[in-house]
C-alpha cells in the first residue's frame, strides 16, 4: 500500500504537516523539553528520554510503519533528490534502502514559490530500525519533519521539535493507555481539549 492511499483511507483530509494535533480530532500533545530548564545538557536529556519512551510505548517490534521525512529546498537547488540516504544509517537491514520513495511536492510554507518540499518515505517494521538513533539524529541535524505512521496501530507519531510531539490515532482506544500512563507529560495548554476526548 502506498502512503497516500493509507492516509486517504485511515486519516482522510489530514496532511503530514504540523500541527497534527490541531488538525485531527483524536490526539495527544506531549511536552518534551522543560521551558524553565536553563542547563542545556539536562534539558536535552529529558527531551531524548521522553521522545524515546513515548515512541517505545506507542510502537511494538512487528508493527508496520511508514517513516516519512520532509526536507525543504530551493526549486533550482542542484542537490534536489540527493538525500535518499536519509534513513540508510538507521536501517538494520540495509537492503531496505532500495524501498525509499522520493516525491517533490509543493511547499506548504506560505507563499514562497521558490521553495519545494521533498518527501522521503519508507515502509518497514519497527524491528528494522535503530529508532533511538533516528530520534537522536532528528534533534542533532536539520531534518525538518519526521513522522512515524503506524499502519498496525492506526497512529501517527510526530516529534515537531525539542519542545514537544503529537500522537494522533484513528480510534481513541489505540492511544488511551498512553493517555493514562503518561498523563503528566501532556502539554497543559492542550490538556482540557485532550481530557474531553479521553475522560
mmCIF file of C-alpha atoms in Angstrom:
data_model
loop_
_atom_site.group_PDB
_atom_site.id
_atom_site.type_symbol
_atom_site.label_atom_id
_atom_site.label_comp_id
_atom_site.label_asym_id
_atom_site.label_seq_id
_atom_site.Cartn_x
_atom_site.Cartn_y
_atom_site.Cartn_z
ATOM 1 C CA UNK A 1 0.000 0.000 0.000
ATOM 2 C CA UNK A 2 1.228 3.498 -0.814
ATOM 3 C CA UNK A 3 1.479 6.170 1.861
ATOM 4 C CA UNK A 4 -1.051 8.377 0.035
ATOM 5 C CA UNK A 5 -3.582 5.529 -0.157
ATOM 6 C CA UNK A 6 -3.175 4.705 3.523
ATOM 7 C CA UNK A 7 -3.571 8.331 4.577
ATOM 8 C CA UNK A 8 -6.647 8.812 2.412
ATOM 9 C CA UNK A 9 -8.270 5.669 3.827
ATOM 10 C CA UNK A 10 -7.311 5.996 7.513
ATOM 11 C CA UNK A 11 -6.721 9.720 8.045
ATOM 12 C CA UNK A 12 -8.901 11.419 5.405
ATOM 13 C CA UNK A 13 -8.182 15.133 4.929
ATOM 14 C CA UNK A 14 -5.184 15.012 7.297
ATOM 15 C CA UNK A 15 -1.915 16.123 5.736
ATOM 16 C CA UNK A 16 1.516 15.304 7.131
ATOM 17 C CA UNK A 17 2.059 18.909 8.068
ATOM 18 C CA UNK A 18 2.199 20.298 11.592
ATOM 19 C CA UNK A 19 0.310 20.719 13.757
ATOM 20 C CA UNK A 20 -1.245 17.246 13.514
ATOM 21 C CA UNK A 21 -2.840 17.591 16.946
ATOM 22 C CA UNK A 22 -4.934 20.611 15.924
ATOM 23 C CA UNK A 23 -5.903 19.076 12.576
ATOM 24 C CA UNK A 24 -7.285 15.753 13.845
ATOM 25 C CA UNK A 25 -9.975 15.020 16.434
ATOM 26 C CA UNK A 26 -8.235 12.181 18.320
ATOM 27 C CA UNK A 27 -4.797 13.053 19.603
ATOM 28 C CA UNK A 28 -2.344 13.787 22.369
ATOM 29 C CA UNK A 29 0.226 16.547 22.596
ATOM 30 C CA UNK A 30 3.193 15.983 24.890
ATOM 31 C CA UNK A 31 5.781 18.333 26.313
ATOM 32 C CA UNK A 32 9.336 17.107 25.742
ATOM 33 C CA UNK A 33 11.595 19.969 26.805
ATOM 34 C CA UNK A 34 11.161 21.811 30.089
ATOM 35 C CA UNK A 35 10.916 25.521 29.164
ATOM 36 C CA UNK A 36 12.156 26.501 32.638
ATOM 37 C CA UNK A 37 15.327 24.400 32.423
ATOM 38 C CA UNK A 38 18.428 26.570 31.887
ATOM 39 C CA UNK A 39 21.014 23.773 31.710
ATOM 40 C CA UNK A 40 21.190 22.582 28.065
ATOM 41 C CA UNK A 41 22.528 19.136 28.976
ATOM 42 C CA UNK A 42 19.705 18.466 31.460
ATOM 43 C CA UNK A 43 17.171 19.940 29.038
ATOM 44 C CA UNK A 44 18.121 17.637 26.155
ATOM 45 C CA UNK A 45 18.481 14.558 28.363
ATOM 46 C CA UNK A 46 14.807 14.981 29.214
ATOM 47 C CA UNK A 47 13.873 15.631 25.567
ATOM 48 C CA UNK A 48 15.643 12.456 24.355
ATOM 49 C CA UNK A 49 14.269 10.341 27.197
ATOM 50 C CA UNK A 50 10.670 11.427 26.709
ATOM 51 C CA UNK A 51 10.737 11.125 22.915
ATOM 52 C CA UNK A 52 12.210 7.605 23.024
ATOM 53 C CA UNK A 53 9.917 6.496 25.859
ATOM 54 C CA UNK A 54 6.787 7.691 24.045
ATOM 55 C CA UNK A 55 7.917 6.045 20.807
ATOM 56 C CA UNK A 56 8.543 2.713 22.561
ATOM 57 C CA UNK A 57 5.222 2.889 24.410
ATOM 58 C CA UNK A 58 3.352 3.516 21.148
ATOM 59 C CA UNK A 59 5.091 1.020 18.851
ATOM 60 C CA UNK A 60 5.808 -2.711 19.019
ATOM 61 C CA UNK A 61 8.558 -4.578 17.179
ATOM 62 C CA UNK A 62 6.309 -6.127 14.495
ATOM 63 C CA UNK A 63 4.255 -3.007 13.760
ATOM 64 C CA UNK A 64 4.227 -1.947 10.111
ATOM 65 C CA UNK A 65 5.375 1.646 9.601
ATOM 66 C CA UNK A 66 5.756 4.354 7.073
ATOM 67 C CA UNK A 67 8.647 6.595 8.120
ATOM 68 C CA UNK A 68 8.270 9.988 6.488
ATOM 69 C CA UNK A 69 10.734 12.896 6.453
ATOM 70 C CA UNK A 70 10.407 16.274 4.787
ATOM 71 C CA UNK A 71 13.193 18.468 3.509
ATOM 72 C CA UNK A 72 12.667 21.949 2.073
ATOM 73 C CA UNK A 73 14.927 23.230 -0.716
ATOM 74 C CA UNK A 74 15.049 25.871 -3.373
ATOM 75 C CA UNK A 75 13.361 24.634 -6.540
ATOM 76 C CA UNK A 76 16.546 25.092 -8.601
ATOM 77 C CA UNK A 77 18.847 23.610 -5.914
ATOM 78 C CA UNK A 78 21.254 21.179 -7.618
ATOM 79 C CA UNK A 79 21.141 18.893 -4.563
ATOM 80 C CA UNK A 80 17.468 18.120 -5.022
ATOM 81 C CA UNK A 81 16.674 14.463 -4.745
ATOM 82 C CA UNK A 82 20.157 13.674 -3.412
ATOM 83 C CA UNK A 83 19.105 12.874 0.149
ATOM 84 C CA UNK A 84 17.650 9.423 -0.413
ATOM 85 C CA UNK A 85 20.319 8.163 2.018
ATOM 86 C CA UNK A 86 18.381 9.937 4.741
ATOM 87 C CA UNK A 87 17.283 6.744 6.547
ATOM 88 C CA UNK A 88 20.064 4.373 5.453
ATOM 89 C CA UNK A 89 22.252 4.525 8.559
ATOM 90 C CA UNK A 90 19.229 3.784 10.768
ATOM 91 C CA UNK A 91 18.246 0.554 8.999
ATOM 92 C CA UNK A 92 19.269 -2.811 10.429
ATOM 93 C CA UNK A 93 18.514 -4.435 7.072
ATOM 94 C CA UNK A 94 20.474 -2.338 4.574
ATOM 95 C CA UNK A 95 18.584 -3.669 1.519
ATOM 96 C CA UNK A 96 15.534 -1.732 2.724
ATOM 97 C CA UNK A 97 17.218 1.421 1.438
ATOM 98 C CA UNK A 98 16.057 0.432 -2.049
ATOM 99 C CA UNK A 99 12.454 0.886 -0.872
ATOM 100 C CA UNK A 100 12.884 4.571 -0.029
ATOM 101 C CA UNK A 101 10.395 6.641 -2.023
ATOM 102 C CA UNK A 102 11.050 10.246 -3.005
ATOM 103 C CA UNK A 103 8.495 12.825 -4.125
ATOM 104 C CA UNK A 104 8.786 16.530 -4.848
ATOM 105 C CA UNK A 105 5.717 18.353 -3.554
ATOM 106 C CA UNK A 106 4.633 21.991 -3.466
ATOM 107 C CA UNK A 107 5.834 23.822 -0.388
ATOM 108 C CA UNK A 108 3.381 24.203 2.470
ATOM 109 C CA UNK A 109 5.386 27.073 3.956
ATOM 110 C CA UNK A 110 3.351 30.094 2.970
ATOM 111 C CA UNK A 111 3.667 31.887 -0.357
ATOM 112 C CA UNK A 112 7.319 31.200 -1.171
ATOM 113 C CA UNK A 113 7.197 29.974 -4.786
ATOM 114 C CA UNK A 114 10.962 29.338 -4.828
ATOM 115 C CA UNK A 115 10.765 26.504 -2.280
ATOM 116 C CA UNK A 116 9.608 22.931 -2.790
ATOM 117 C CA UNK A 117 9.119 20.085 -0.338
ATOM 118 C CA UNK A 118 10.984 16.805 -0.779
ATOM 119 C CA UNK A 119 9.178 13.914 0.852
ATOM 120 C CA UNK A 120 11.100 10.733 1.649
ATOM 121 C CA UNK A 121 9.160 7.704 2.848
ATOM 122 C CA UNK A 122 9.997 4.132 3.694
ATOM 123 C CA UNK A 123 7.831 1.131 4.567
ATOM 124 C CA UNK A 124 9.299 -1.176 7.202
ATOM 125 C CA UNK A 125 8.681 -2.721 10.600
ATOM 126 C CA UNK A 126 9.773 -1.180 13.887
ATOM 127 C CA UNK A 127 12.277 -4.017 14.383
ATOM 128 C CA UNK A 128 14.014 -2.992 11.129
ATOM 129 C CA UNK A 129 15.019 0.352 12.648
ATOM 130 C CA UNK A 130 17.566 1.743 15.026
ATOM 131 C CA UNK A 131 14.756 4.036 16.102
ATOM 132 C CA UNK A 132 16.555 5.533 19.098
ATOM 133 C CA UNK A 133 19.429 6.621 16.865
ATOM 134 C CA UNK A 134 16.979 8.038 14.339
ATOM 135 C CA UNK A 135 15.259 10.102 17.046
ATOM 136 C CA UNK A 136 18.643 11.368 18.273
ATOM 137 C CA UNK A 137 19.569 12.325 14.708
ATOM 138 C CA UNK A 138 16.335 14.259 14.289
ATOM 139 C CA UNK A 139 17.376 16.598 17.102
ATOM 140 C CA UNK A 140 21.030 16.743 16.055
ATOM 141 C CA UNK A 141 20.520 17.546 12.348
ATOM 142 C CA UNK A 142 18.421 19.835 10.210
ATOM 143 C CA UNK A 143 15.898 17.121 9.356
ATOM 144 C CA UNK A 144 12.789 19.270 9.092
ATOM 145 C CA UNK A 145 9.866 16.977 9.878
ATOM 146 C CA UNK A 146 9.812 13.331 10.910
ATOM 147 C CA UNK A 147 6.670 11.187 11.100
ATOM 148 C CA UNK A 148 6.139 7.568 12.137
ATOM 149 C CA UNK A 149 2.885 6.412 10.552
ATOM 150 C CA UNK A 150 1.941 3.141 12.275
ATOM 151 C CA UNK A 151 -0.279 1.106 9.938
ATOM 152 C CA UNK A 152 -0.765 -1.667 12.504
ATOM 153 C CA UNK A 153 -1.963 0.611 15.308
ATOM 154 C CA UNK A 154 -3.572 3.368 13.240
ATOM 155 C CA UNK A 155 -1.427 6.112 14.782
ATOM 156 C CA UNK A 156 0.928 8.880 13.675
ATOM 157 C CA UNK A 157 3.789 9.903 15.972
ATOM 158 C CA UNK A 158 5.317 13.259 15.120
ATOM 159 C CA UNK A 159 8.130 14.983 17.015
ATOM 160 C CA UNK A 160 7.804 18.577 15.852
ATOM 161 C CA UNK A 161 10.878 19.858 17.720
ATOM 162 C CA UNK A 162 12.530 19.649 21.139
ATOM 163 C CA UNK A 163 9.504 21.305 22.745
ATOM 164 C CA UNK A 164 7.051 18.519 22.060
ATOM 165 C CA UNK A 165 5.407 15.817 19.980
ATOM 166 C CA UNK A 166 1.989 14.863 18.687
ATOM 167 C CA UNK A 167 0.350 11.449 18.677
ATOM 168 C CA UNK A 168 -2.868 11.102 16.693
ATOM 169 C CA UNK A 169 -4.982 7.995 16.099
ATOM 170 C CA UNK A 170 -7.870 6.660 14.070
ATOM 171 C CA UNK A 171 -9.534 5.425 17.308
ATOM 172 C CA UNK A 172 -9.082 6.723 20.821
ATOM 173 C CA UNK A 173 -8.665 3.156 22.140
ATOM 174 C CA UNK A 174 -5.350 2.966 20.258
ATOM 175 C CA UNK A 175 -3.781 5.637 22.482
ATOM 176 C CA UNK A 176 -5.987 5.544 25.609
ATOM 177 C CA UNK A 177 -3.283 3.640 27.506
ATOM 178 C CA UNK A 178 -0.662 6.249 26.541
ATOM 179 C CA UNK A 179 -3.003 8.992 27.748
ATOM 180 C CA UNK A 180 -3.314 7.277 31.142
ATOM 181 C CA UNK A 181 0.315 6.214 31.582
ATOM 182 C CA UNK A 182 1.967 9.473 30.507
ATOM 183 C CA UNK A 183 -0.758 11.885 31.564
ATOM 184 C CA UNK A 184 1.650 14.098 33.487
ATOM 185 C CA UNK A 185 3.666 14.683 30.279
ATOM 186 C CA UNK A 186 0.669 16.126 28.410
ATOM 187 C CA UNK A 187 1.124 19.763 27.440
ATOM 188 C CA UNK A 188 -1.001 21.697 29.923
ATOM 189 C CA UNK A 189 -2.027 24.242 27.298
ATOM 190 C CA UNK A 190 -3.987 21.499 25.482
ATOM 191 C CA UNK A 191 -4.996 19.391 28.478
ATOM 192 C CA UNK A 192 -8.639 20.493 28.593
ATOM 193 C CA UNK A 193 -9.195 19.598 24.919
ATOM 194 C CA UNK A 194 -7.458 16.239 25.378
ATOM 195 C CA UNK A 195 -9.411 15.378 28.546
ATOM 196 C CA UNK A 196 -12.693 15.992 26.729
ATOM 197 C CA UNK A 197 -11.801 13.183 24.302
ATOM 198 C CA UNK A 198 -10.230 10.652 26.676
ATOM 199 C CA UNK A 199 -12.006 11.025 30.032
#
